Short mmCIF file of C-alpha atoms in Angstrom, two decimals:
data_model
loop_
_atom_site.label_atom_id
_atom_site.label_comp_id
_atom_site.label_asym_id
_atom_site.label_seq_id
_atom_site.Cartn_x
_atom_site.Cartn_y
_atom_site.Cartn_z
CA UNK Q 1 214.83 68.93 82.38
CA UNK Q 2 214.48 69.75 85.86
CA UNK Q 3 213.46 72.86 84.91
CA UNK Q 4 210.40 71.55 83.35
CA UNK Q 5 209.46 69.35 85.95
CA UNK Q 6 209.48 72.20 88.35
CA UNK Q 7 207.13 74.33 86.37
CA UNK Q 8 205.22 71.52 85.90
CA UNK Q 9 204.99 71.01 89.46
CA UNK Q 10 203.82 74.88 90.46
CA UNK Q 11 201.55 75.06 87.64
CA UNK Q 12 199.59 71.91 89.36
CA UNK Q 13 199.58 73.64 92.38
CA UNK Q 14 198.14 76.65 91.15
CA UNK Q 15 195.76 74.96 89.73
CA UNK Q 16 194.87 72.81 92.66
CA UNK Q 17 195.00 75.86 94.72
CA UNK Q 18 192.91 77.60 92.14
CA UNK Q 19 190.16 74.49 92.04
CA UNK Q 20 190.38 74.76 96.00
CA UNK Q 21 189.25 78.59 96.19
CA UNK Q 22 186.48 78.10 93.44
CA UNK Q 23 184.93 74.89 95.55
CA UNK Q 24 184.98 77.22 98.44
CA UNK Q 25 183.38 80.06 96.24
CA UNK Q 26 180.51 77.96 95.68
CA UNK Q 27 180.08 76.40 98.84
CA UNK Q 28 179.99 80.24 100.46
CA UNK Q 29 177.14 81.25 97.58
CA UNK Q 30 175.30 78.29 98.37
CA UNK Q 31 175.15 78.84 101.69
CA UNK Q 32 174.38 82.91 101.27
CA UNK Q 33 171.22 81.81 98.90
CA UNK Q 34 170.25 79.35 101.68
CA UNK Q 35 170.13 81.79 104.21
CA UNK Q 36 168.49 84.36 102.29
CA UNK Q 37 165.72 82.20 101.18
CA UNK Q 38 165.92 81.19 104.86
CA UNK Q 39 164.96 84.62 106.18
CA UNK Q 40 162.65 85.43 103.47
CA UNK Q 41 160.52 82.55 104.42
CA UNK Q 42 160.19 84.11 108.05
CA UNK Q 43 159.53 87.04 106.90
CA UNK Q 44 156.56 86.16 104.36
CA UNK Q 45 154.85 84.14 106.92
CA UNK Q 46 155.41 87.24 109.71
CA UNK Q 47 154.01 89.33 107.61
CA UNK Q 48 151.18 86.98 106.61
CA UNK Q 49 150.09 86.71 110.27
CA UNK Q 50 150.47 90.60 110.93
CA UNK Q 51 147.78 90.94 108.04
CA UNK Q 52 145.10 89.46 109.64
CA UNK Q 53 143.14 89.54 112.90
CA UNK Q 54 144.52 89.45 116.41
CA UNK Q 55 142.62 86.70 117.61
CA UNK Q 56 139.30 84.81 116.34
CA UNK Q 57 137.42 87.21 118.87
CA UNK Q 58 138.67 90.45 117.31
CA UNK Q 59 137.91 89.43 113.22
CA UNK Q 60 134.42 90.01 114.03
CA UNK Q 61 133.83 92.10 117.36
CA UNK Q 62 135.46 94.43 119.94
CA UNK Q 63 136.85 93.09 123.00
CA UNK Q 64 137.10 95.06 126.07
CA UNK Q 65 138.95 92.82 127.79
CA UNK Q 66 141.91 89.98 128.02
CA UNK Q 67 139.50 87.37 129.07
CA UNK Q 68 137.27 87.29 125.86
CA UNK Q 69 140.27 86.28 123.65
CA UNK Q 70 141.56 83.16 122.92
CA UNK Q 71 142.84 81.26 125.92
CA UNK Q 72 146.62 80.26 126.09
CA UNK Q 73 146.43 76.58 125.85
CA UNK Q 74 144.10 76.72 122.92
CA UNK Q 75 146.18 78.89 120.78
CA UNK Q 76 146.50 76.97 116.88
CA UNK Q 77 143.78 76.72 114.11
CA UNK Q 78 140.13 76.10 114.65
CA UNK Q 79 138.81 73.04 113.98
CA UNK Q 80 142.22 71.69 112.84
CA UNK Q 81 141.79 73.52 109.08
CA UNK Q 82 145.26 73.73 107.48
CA UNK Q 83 143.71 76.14 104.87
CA UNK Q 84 142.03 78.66 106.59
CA UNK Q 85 144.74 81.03 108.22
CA UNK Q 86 142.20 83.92 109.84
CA UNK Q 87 143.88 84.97 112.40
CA UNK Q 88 147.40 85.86 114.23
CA UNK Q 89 147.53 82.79 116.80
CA UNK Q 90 146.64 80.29 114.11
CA UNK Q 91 150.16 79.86 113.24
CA UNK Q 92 150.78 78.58 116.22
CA UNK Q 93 152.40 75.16 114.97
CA UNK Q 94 151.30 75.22 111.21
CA UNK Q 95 149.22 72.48 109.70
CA UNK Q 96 148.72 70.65 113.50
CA UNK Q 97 152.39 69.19 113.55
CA UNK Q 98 154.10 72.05 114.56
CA UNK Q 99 156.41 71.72 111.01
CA UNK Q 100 155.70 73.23 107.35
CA UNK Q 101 158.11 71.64 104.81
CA UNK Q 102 158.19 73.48 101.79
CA UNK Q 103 160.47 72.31 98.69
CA UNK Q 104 161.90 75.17 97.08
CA UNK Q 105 163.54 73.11 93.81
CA UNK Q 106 166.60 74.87 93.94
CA UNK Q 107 168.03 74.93 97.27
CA UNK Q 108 166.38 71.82 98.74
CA UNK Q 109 163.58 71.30 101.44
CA UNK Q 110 163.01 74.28 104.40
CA UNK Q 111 161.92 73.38 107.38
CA UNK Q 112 159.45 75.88 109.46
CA UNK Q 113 158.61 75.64 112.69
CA UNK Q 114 155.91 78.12 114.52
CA UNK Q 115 154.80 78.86 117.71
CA UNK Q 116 152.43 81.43 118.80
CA UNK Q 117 152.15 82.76 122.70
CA UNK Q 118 150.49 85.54 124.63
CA UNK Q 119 152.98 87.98 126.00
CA UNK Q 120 153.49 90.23 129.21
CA UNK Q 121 154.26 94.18 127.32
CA UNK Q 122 157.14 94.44 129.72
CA UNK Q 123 158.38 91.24 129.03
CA UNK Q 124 157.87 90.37 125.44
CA UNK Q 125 160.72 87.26 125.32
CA UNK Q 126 159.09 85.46 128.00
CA UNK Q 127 155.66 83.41 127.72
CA UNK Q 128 152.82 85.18 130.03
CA UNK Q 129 151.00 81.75 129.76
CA UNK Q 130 147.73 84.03 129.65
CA UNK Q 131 145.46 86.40 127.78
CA UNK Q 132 146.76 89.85 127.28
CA UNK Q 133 146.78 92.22 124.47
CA UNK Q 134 150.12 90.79 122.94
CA UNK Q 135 150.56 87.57 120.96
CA UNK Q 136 154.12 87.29 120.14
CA UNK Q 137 155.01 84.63 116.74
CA UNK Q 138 158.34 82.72 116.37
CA UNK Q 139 159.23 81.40 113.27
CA UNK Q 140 162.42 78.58 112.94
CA UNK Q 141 163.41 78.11 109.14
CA UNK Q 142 166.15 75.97 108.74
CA UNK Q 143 167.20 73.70 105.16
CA UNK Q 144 169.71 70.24 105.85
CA UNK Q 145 172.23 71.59 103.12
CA UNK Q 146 173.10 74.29 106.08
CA UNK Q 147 174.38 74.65 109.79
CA UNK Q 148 172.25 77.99 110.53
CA UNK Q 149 169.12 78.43 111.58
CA UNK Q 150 167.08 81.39 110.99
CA UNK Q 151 164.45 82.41 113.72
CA UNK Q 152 162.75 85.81 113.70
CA UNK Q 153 160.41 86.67 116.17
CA UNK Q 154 157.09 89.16 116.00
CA UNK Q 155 155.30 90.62 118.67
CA UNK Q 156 151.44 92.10 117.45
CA UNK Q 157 149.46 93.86 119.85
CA UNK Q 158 145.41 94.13 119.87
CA UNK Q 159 144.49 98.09 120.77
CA UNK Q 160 140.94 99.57 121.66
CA UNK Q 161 140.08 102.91 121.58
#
């Protein structure tokens, strides 16, 4: 008898133990397909803004110097149009509030924030606050069902010759 209450009692803590690991299993794979959908994101919308144009300037013209481009503090989409993306610098806080929410059905809501600024070419982390030839993009994606955020960064550089 107390034989059989003593297997009984291991079994239910294999199982328990076994229940325990596959709850963690799960939680882990969530969180991997989070933060690969995560960094995909970034990377689609880097590689959106490295297709087109430097600056608004440059889609139709040459510049020849800093000056002509965009200035700093007026960096972000013309007119306020959500929809027309022509340029590096207007994702510089997508669709005017800075945020992007895009639902993805399976994993929940992501988050992206954007900013956009001009940057010195021997200091690319910092923010030159002025025209040069480099506009450098950050991109923050980040979902509620995780901890981590994801932010990838993109420096594209305007060249004459």
């Amino acid at each position: 008898m107390l034989l059989t209450i003593g297997a009984i009692a291991i079994l239910g803590g294999v199982i328990l133990s076994v229940n325990r690991n596959i709850n963690n299993t799960g939680t882990i794979l969530l969180h991997s397909n989070i933060g690969i959908e995560e960094v995909s994101l970034a990377s689609s919308i880097i590689e959106e803004a490295q297709g087109l144009a430097f600056d608004e300037v440059t889609d139709t013209s040459a510049v020849s110097a800093p000056s002509q481009l965009t200035p700093a503090n007026a960096l972000g989409q013309e007119n306020g149009d959500s929809t027309d993306l022509n340029d590096f610098d207007d994702f510089n806080g997508l669709n005017s509030n800075g945020r992007l929410e895009i639902d993805t059905l399976a994993t929940g809501i992501f988050y992206v924030f954007t900013r956009v600024c001009y940057v010195n070419q021997n200091d690319v982390m910092g923010n030159a606050g002025t025209q040069t030839w480099n506009k450098r993009l950050d991109v923050w994606v980040w979902n509620t069902s995780s901890t981590d955020t994801v932010k990838m960064q993109s420096v594209f550089s305007y060249w004459t010759f």
